[in-house]
Structure formats: C-alpha cells, structure tokens
Coordinates of C-alpha atoms in Angstrom, one line a residue:
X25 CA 0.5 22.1 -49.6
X26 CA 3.6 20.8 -47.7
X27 CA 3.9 17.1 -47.0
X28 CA 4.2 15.8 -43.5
X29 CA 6.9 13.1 -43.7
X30 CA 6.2 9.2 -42.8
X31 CA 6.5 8.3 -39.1
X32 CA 9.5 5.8 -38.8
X33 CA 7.4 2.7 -38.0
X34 CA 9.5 0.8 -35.5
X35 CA 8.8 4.4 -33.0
X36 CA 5.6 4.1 -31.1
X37 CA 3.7 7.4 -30.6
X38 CA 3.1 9.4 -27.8
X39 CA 0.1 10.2 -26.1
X40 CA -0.2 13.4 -23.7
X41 CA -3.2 14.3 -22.0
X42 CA -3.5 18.3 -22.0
X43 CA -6.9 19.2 -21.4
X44 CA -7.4 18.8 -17.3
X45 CA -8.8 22.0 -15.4
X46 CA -5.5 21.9 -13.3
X47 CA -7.6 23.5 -10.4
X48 CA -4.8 23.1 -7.8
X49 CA -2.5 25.5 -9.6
X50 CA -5.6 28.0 -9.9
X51 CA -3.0 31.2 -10.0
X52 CA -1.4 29.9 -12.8
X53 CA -4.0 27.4 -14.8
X54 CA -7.1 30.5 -14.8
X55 CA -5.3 32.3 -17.7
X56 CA -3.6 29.3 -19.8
X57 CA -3.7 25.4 -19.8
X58 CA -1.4 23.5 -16.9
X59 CA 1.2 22.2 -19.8
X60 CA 1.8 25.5 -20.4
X61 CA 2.7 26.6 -17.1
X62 CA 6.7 27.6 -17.5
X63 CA 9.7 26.0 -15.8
X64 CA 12.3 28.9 -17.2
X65 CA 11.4 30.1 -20.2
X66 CA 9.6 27.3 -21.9
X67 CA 6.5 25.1 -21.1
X68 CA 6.3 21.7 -19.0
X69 CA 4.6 20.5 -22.4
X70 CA 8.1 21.5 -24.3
X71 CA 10.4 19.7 -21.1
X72 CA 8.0 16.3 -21.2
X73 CA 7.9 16.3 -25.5
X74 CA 11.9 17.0 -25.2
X75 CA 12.8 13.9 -22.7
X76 CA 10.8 11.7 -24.9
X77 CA 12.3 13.2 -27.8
X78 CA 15.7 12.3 -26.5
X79 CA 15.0 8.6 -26.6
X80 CA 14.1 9.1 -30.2
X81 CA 10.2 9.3 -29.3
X82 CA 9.0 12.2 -31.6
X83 CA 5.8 11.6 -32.6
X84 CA 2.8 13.1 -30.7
X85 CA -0.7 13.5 -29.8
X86 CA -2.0 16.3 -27.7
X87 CA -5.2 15.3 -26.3
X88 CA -6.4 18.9 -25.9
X89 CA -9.0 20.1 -23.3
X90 CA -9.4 22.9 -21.2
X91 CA -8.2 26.2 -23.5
X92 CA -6.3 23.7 -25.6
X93 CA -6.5 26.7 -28.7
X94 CA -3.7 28.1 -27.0
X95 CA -1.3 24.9 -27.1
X96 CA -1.9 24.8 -30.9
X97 CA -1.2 28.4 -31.4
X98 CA 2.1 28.2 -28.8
X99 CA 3.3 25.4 -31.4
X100 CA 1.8 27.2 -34.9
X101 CA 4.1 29.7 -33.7
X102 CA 6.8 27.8 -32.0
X103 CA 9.5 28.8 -35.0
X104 CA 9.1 31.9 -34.6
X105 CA 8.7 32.9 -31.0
X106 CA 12.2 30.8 -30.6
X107 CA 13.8 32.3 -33.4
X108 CA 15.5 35.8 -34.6
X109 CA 14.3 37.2 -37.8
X110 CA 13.3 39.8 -40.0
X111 CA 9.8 41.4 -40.6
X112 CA 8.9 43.7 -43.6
X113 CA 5.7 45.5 -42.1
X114 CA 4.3 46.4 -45.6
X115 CA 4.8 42.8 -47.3
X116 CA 4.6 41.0 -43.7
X117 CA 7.5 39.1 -45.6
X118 CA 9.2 37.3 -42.9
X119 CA 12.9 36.3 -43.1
X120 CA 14.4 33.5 -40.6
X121 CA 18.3 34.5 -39.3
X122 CA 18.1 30.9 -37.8
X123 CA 16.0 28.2 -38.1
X124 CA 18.1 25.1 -36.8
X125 CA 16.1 23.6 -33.7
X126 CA 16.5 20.5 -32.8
X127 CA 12.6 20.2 -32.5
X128 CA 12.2 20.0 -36.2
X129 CA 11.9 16.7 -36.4
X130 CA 8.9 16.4 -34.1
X131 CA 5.4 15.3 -35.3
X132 CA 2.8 16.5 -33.0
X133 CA -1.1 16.0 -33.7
X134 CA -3.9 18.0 -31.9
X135 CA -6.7 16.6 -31.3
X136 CA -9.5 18.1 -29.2
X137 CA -11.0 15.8 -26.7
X138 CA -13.7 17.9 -25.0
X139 CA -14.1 20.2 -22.6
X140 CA -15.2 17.8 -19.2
X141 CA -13.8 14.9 -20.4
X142 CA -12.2 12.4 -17.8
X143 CA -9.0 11.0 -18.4
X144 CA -9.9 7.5 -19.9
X145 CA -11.9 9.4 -22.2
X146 CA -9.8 11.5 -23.6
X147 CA -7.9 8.5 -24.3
X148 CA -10.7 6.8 -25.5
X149 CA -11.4 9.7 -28.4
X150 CA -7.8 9.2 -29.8
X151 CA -9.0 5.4 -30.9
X152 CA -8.4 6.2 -34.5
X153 CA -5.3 7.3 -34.5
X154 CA -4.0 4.1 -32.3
X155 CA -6.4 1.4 -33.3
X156 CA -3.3 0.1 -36.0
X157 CA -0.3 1.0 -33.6
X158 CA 1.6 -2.1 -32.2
X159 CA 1.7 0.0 -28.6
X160 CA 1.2 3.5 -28.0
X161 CA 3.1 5.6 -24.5
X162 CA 1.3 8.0 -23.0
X163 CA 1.6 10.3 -20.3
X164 CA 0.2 13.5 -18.7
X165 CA 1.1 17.1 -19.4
X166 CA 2.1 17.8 -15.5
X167 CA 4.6 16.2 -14.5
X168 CA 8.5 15.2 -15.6
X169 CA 10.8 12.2 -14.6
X170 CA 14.1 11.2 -15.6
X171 CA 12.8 7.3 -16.4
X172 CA 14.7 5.3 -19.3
X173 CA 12.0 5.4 -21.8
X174 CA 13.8 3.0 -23.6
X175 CA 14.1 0.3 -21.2
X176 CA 10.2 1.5 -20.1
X177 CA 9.3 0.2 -23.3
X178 CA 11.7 -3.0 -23.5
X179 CA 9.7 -3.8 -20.2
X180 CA 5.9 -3.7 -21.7
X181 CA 7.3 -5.4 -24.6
X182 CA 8.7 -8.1 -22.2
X183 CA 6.0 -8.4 -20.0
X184 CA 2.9 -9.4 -22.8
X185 CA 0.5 -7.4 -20.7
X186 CA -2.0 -4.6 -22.0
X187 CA -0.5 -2.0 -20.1
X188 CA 2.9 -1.1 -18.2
X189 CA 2.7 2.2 -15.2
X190 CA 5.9 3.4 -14.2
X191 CA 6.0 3.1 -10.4
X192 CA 7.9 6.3 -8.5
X193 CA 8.4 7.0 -4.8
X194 CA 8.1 10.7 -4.1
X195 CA 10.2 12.2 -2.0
X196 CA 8.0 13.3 1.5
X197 CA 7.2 17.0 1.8
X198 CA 8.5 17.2 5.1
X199 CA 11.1 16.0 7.3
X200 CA 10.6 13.1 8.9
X201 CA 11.1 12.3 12.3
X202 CA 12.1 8.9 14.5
X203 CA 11.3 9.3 18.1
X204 CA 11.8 7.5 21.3
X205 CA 9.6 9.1 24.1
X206 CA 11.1 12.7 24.0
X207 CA 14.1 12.2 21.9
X208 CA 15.0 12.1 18.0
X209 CA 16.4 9.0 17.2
X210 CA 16.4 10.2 13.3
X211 CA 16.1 13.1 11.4
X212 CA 15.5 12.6 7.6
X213 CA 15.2 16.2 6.2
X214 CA 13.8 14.6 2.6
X215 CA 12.8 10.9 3.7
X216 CA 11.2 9.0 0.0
X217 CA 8.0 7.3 0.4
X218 CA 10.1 3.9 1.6
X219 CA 8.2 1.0 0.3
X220 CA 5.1 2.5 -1.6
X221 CA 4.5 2.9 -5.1
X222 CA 2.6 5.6 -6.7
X223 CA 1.3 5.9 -9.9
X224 CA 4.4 7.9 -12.1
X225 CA 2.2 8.5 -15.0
X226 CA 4.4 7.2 -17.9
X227 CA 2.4 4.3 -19.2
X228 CA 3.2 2.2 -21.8
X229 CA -0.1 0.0 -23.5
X230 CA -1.5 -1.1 -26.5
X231 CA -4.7 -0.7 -28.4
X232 CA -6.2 -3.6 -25.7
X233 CA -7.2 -0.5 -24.0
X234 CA -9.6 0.4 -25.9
X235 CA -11.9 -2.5 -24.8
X236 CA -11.5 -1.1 -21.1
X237 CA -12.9 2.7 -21.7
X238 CA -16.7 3.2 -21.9
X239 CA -17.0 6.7 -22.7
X240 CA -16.2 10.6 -21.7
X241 CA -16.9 10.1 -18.2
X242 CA -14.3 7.4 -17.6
X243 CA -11.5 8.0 -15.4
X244 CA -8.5 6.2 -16.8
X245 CA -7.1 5.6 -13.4
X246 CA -10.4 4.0 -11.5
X247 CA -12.0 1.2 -13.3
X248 CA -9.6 0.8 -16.3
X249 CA -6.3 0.5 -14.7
X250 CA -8.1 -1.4 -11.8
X251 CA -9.7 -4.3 -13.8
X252 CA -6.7 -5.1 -16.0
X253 CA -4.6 -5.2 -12.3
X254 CA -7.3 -7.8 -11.2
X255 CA -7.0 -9.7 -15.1
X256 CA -3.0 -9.3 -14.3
X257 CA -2.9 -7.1 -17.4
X258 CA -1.3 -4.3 -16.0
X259 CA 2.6 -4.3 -15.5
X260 CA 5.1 -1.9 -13.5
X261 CA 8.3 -0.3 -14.0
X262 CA 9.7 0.1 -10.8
X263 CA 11.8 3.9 -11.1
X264 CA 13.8 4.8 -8.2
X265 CA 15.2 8.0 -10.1
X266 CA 13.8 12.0 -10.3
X267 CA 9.9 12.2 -11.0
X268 CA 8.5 15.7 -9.8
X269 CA 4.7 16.6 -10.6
X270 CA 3.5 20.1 -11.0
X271 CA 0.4 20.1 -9.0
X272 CA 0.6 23.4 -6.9
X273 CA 2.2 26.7 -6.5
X274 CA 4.8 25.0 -4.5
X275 CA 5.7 22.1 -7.2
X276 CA 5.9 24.9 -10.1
X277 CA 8.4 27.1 -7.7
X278 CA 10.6 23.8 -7.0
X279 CA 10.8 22.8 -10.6
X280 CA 11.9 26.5 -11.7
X281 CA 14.3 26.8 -9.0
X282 CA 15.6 23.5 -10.2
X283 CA 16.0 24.6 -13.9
X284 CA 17.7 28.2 -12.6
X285 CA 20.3 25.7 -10.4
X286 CA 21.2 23.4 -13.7
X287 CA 19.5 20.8 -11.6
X288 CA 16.7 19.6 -14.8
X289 CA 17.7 16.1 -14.4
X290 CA 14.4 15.1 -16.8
X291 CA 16.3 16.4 -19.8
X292 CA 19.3 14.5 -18.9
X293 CA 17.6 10.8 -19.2
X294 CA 19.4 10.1 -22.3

C-alpha cells in the first residue's frame, strides 16, 4: 500500500463545500455536481483547487454532497484523463507517456457530508479532521476570485478573531443609469456595487467554529456567521479585485468566454 506523504505543517488546509443541489444552474447541475460544471476544458473544482494551489495551499477537503461519487471518480481518474498513454487490452497494463502535472503535489480528502445537509453542517461533519489545525480556509465549489490568499491569511492571523470573510463588490448586471428629468447625466455600462460588501466566500477561521454549528440543518451563513459579527468574532478582507460566482446559465457562459479570451484572471493571483 502506497504512503500518503506528511502535510507541511506551517500550510493550513482547505475546506470546499461540493455537495449543494446548485438548483439555479438546473441545465447543467441535473446530470453532475455544480464544481464540476466546466469553464474550458476542466472543472470550476480544478480552477478554485489551482488558485489556492498557487499560494502553496495544497491540501484539501471535499465536503461532498449532491452526486459527490462523481468528484471522487473525476480525481481517481484525474492522471489519466489528463495524460497520453498506452493500454494493452489483454493485460489492461497501462503505460504513462507523461506523467508530470503540476497537481501532483496536491492532497485532497473526500469526505461525504450528506445528501440535504446545509452549509454549516457540512462544515460541522469535517470536525475531525480540523479539531487539531491552528486555522483551516474554506470556500465554496462555485465560484473563483483573484484574492491574495496569502495576505487573506496574514489578515485572520492579524486580526485574533474566530473567523475572517473576504468582502467583494460585484460588478452590476446592467448598465446603470444617472438621470436628470429626461436626460442621462451618466452612463456606467458595468457600474460595481459602490459601497456594499457581499459575502466573497473565501473564509479563513479556526476550529472556534465548531462551538457555533448545531447540526445538519445549520446554515453556515445565518446564525453562525451572524453571532460571531454580534461577539465581534468575525473579520473582513476587503477585495476590490475579480470575484465571479457561477450561479446561472449566464455566469457559466461569462466565465468560459473569459477562459476562451485569456482573460482567467483567478489563476493569475500568484
């Protein structure tokens, strides 16, 4: 039996939560989970792991859900699918042409968190793979930003609280317009959200958490994140940068037209 190597200890681990319904991408999310929905020819899962990975973040958990069998088979079969080789049908002997990727070094851990489990829960479930960490980051599977992950980190450590939540400001779906009785004073074809804050959904937190999550049914982002804001637990990292969700048809068409233009500024963070 092979060995899985030791986890460089200074490197927190990275939480992703993979097992939502994704309901409003139903096209795509009623034949495979939403982190495998493609932007060109690989996963969101793969762009999110690899923009963590490119801070040095490499260790994973894959909080798995909703038809979470097919994100361990896309990884059990991950060297393959993204490699040229050789097959001997009668042996089934396999021979690799080449097997240098740079995700080798990535250590990702599956663990099945239920089918109708909320978000906090989820969480909740991987308590015993966190319980001894210093601090853990976690994210969701939908969504990619161009954040320093580094400095995202620096900052939690910084600000002593239980939890840190990256705040973005999305740019507006539609033009926006500044009017005078009948005339445009302004046209802003793709105005940002000017002074609000939205959740970004790359946390940072550590095992304190834990005391905050009652069960399956909790929803990480009601009572949780909202009693450690009144406790002044929870911190923010204010991003100003690229942070695109993958939420509809739309958002999944914008991100691959993106990729096809050279414009994946997530995988350029580092």
């Amino acid at each position: 039996m092979q060995v899985l190597k030791a986890r460089p200890p200074s490197r927190p681990r990275v939480v992703i939560l993979c097992g939502g319904l994704g309901t409003r991408l139903r096209e795509e999310t009623e034949y495979r989970p939403k982190p495998l929905v493609p932007i060109g020819d690989r996963p969101i899962l793969w762009h999110i792991m690899k923009s963590y990975a490119a801070f040095g973040f490499t260790d994973f958990i894959l909080a798995l859900g909703y038809k979470g069998e097919m994100i361990k088979d896309y990884f059990l079969n991950y060297d393959l699918v993204n490699s040229d080789f050789t097959l001997e049908l009668g042996s089934k002997r396999i021979e690799r042409l080449n097997t240098a990727h740079e995700e080798a070094d990535w250590r990702v851990t599956f663990v099945d968190t239920g089918q109708d489990t909320m978000t906090g829960g989820r969480l909740r479930r991987l308590a015993p793979y966190l319980r001894g960490e210093e601090r853990f980051m976690l994210t969701y599977g939908d969504g990619v930003c161009d954040v320093n992950l580094r400095s995202l980190l620096d900052h939690h450590r910084r600000s002593g609280r239980v939890a840190l939540v990256t705040g973005v400001r999305p740019q507006a779906r539609f033009g926006e317009l500044i009017v005078a009785g009948d005339r445009v004073l302004r046209f802003a074809e793709k105005p940002t959200g000017g002074d609000s804050w939205i959740n970004g959904g790359f946390f940072v937190m550590t095992p304190e958490i834990f005391k905050y999550l009652a069960g399956d049914q909790t929803v990480l982002e009601r009572e949780p994140l909202e009693r450690l804001a009144r406790e002044d637990q929870l911190a923010v990292f204010k991003h100003d940068g690229y942070w695109q969700c993958m939420d509809t048809q739309r958002d999944m068409q914008l991100l691959n037209e993106q990729w096809k233009m050279g414009k994946a500024h997530w995988l350029r963070a580092a």
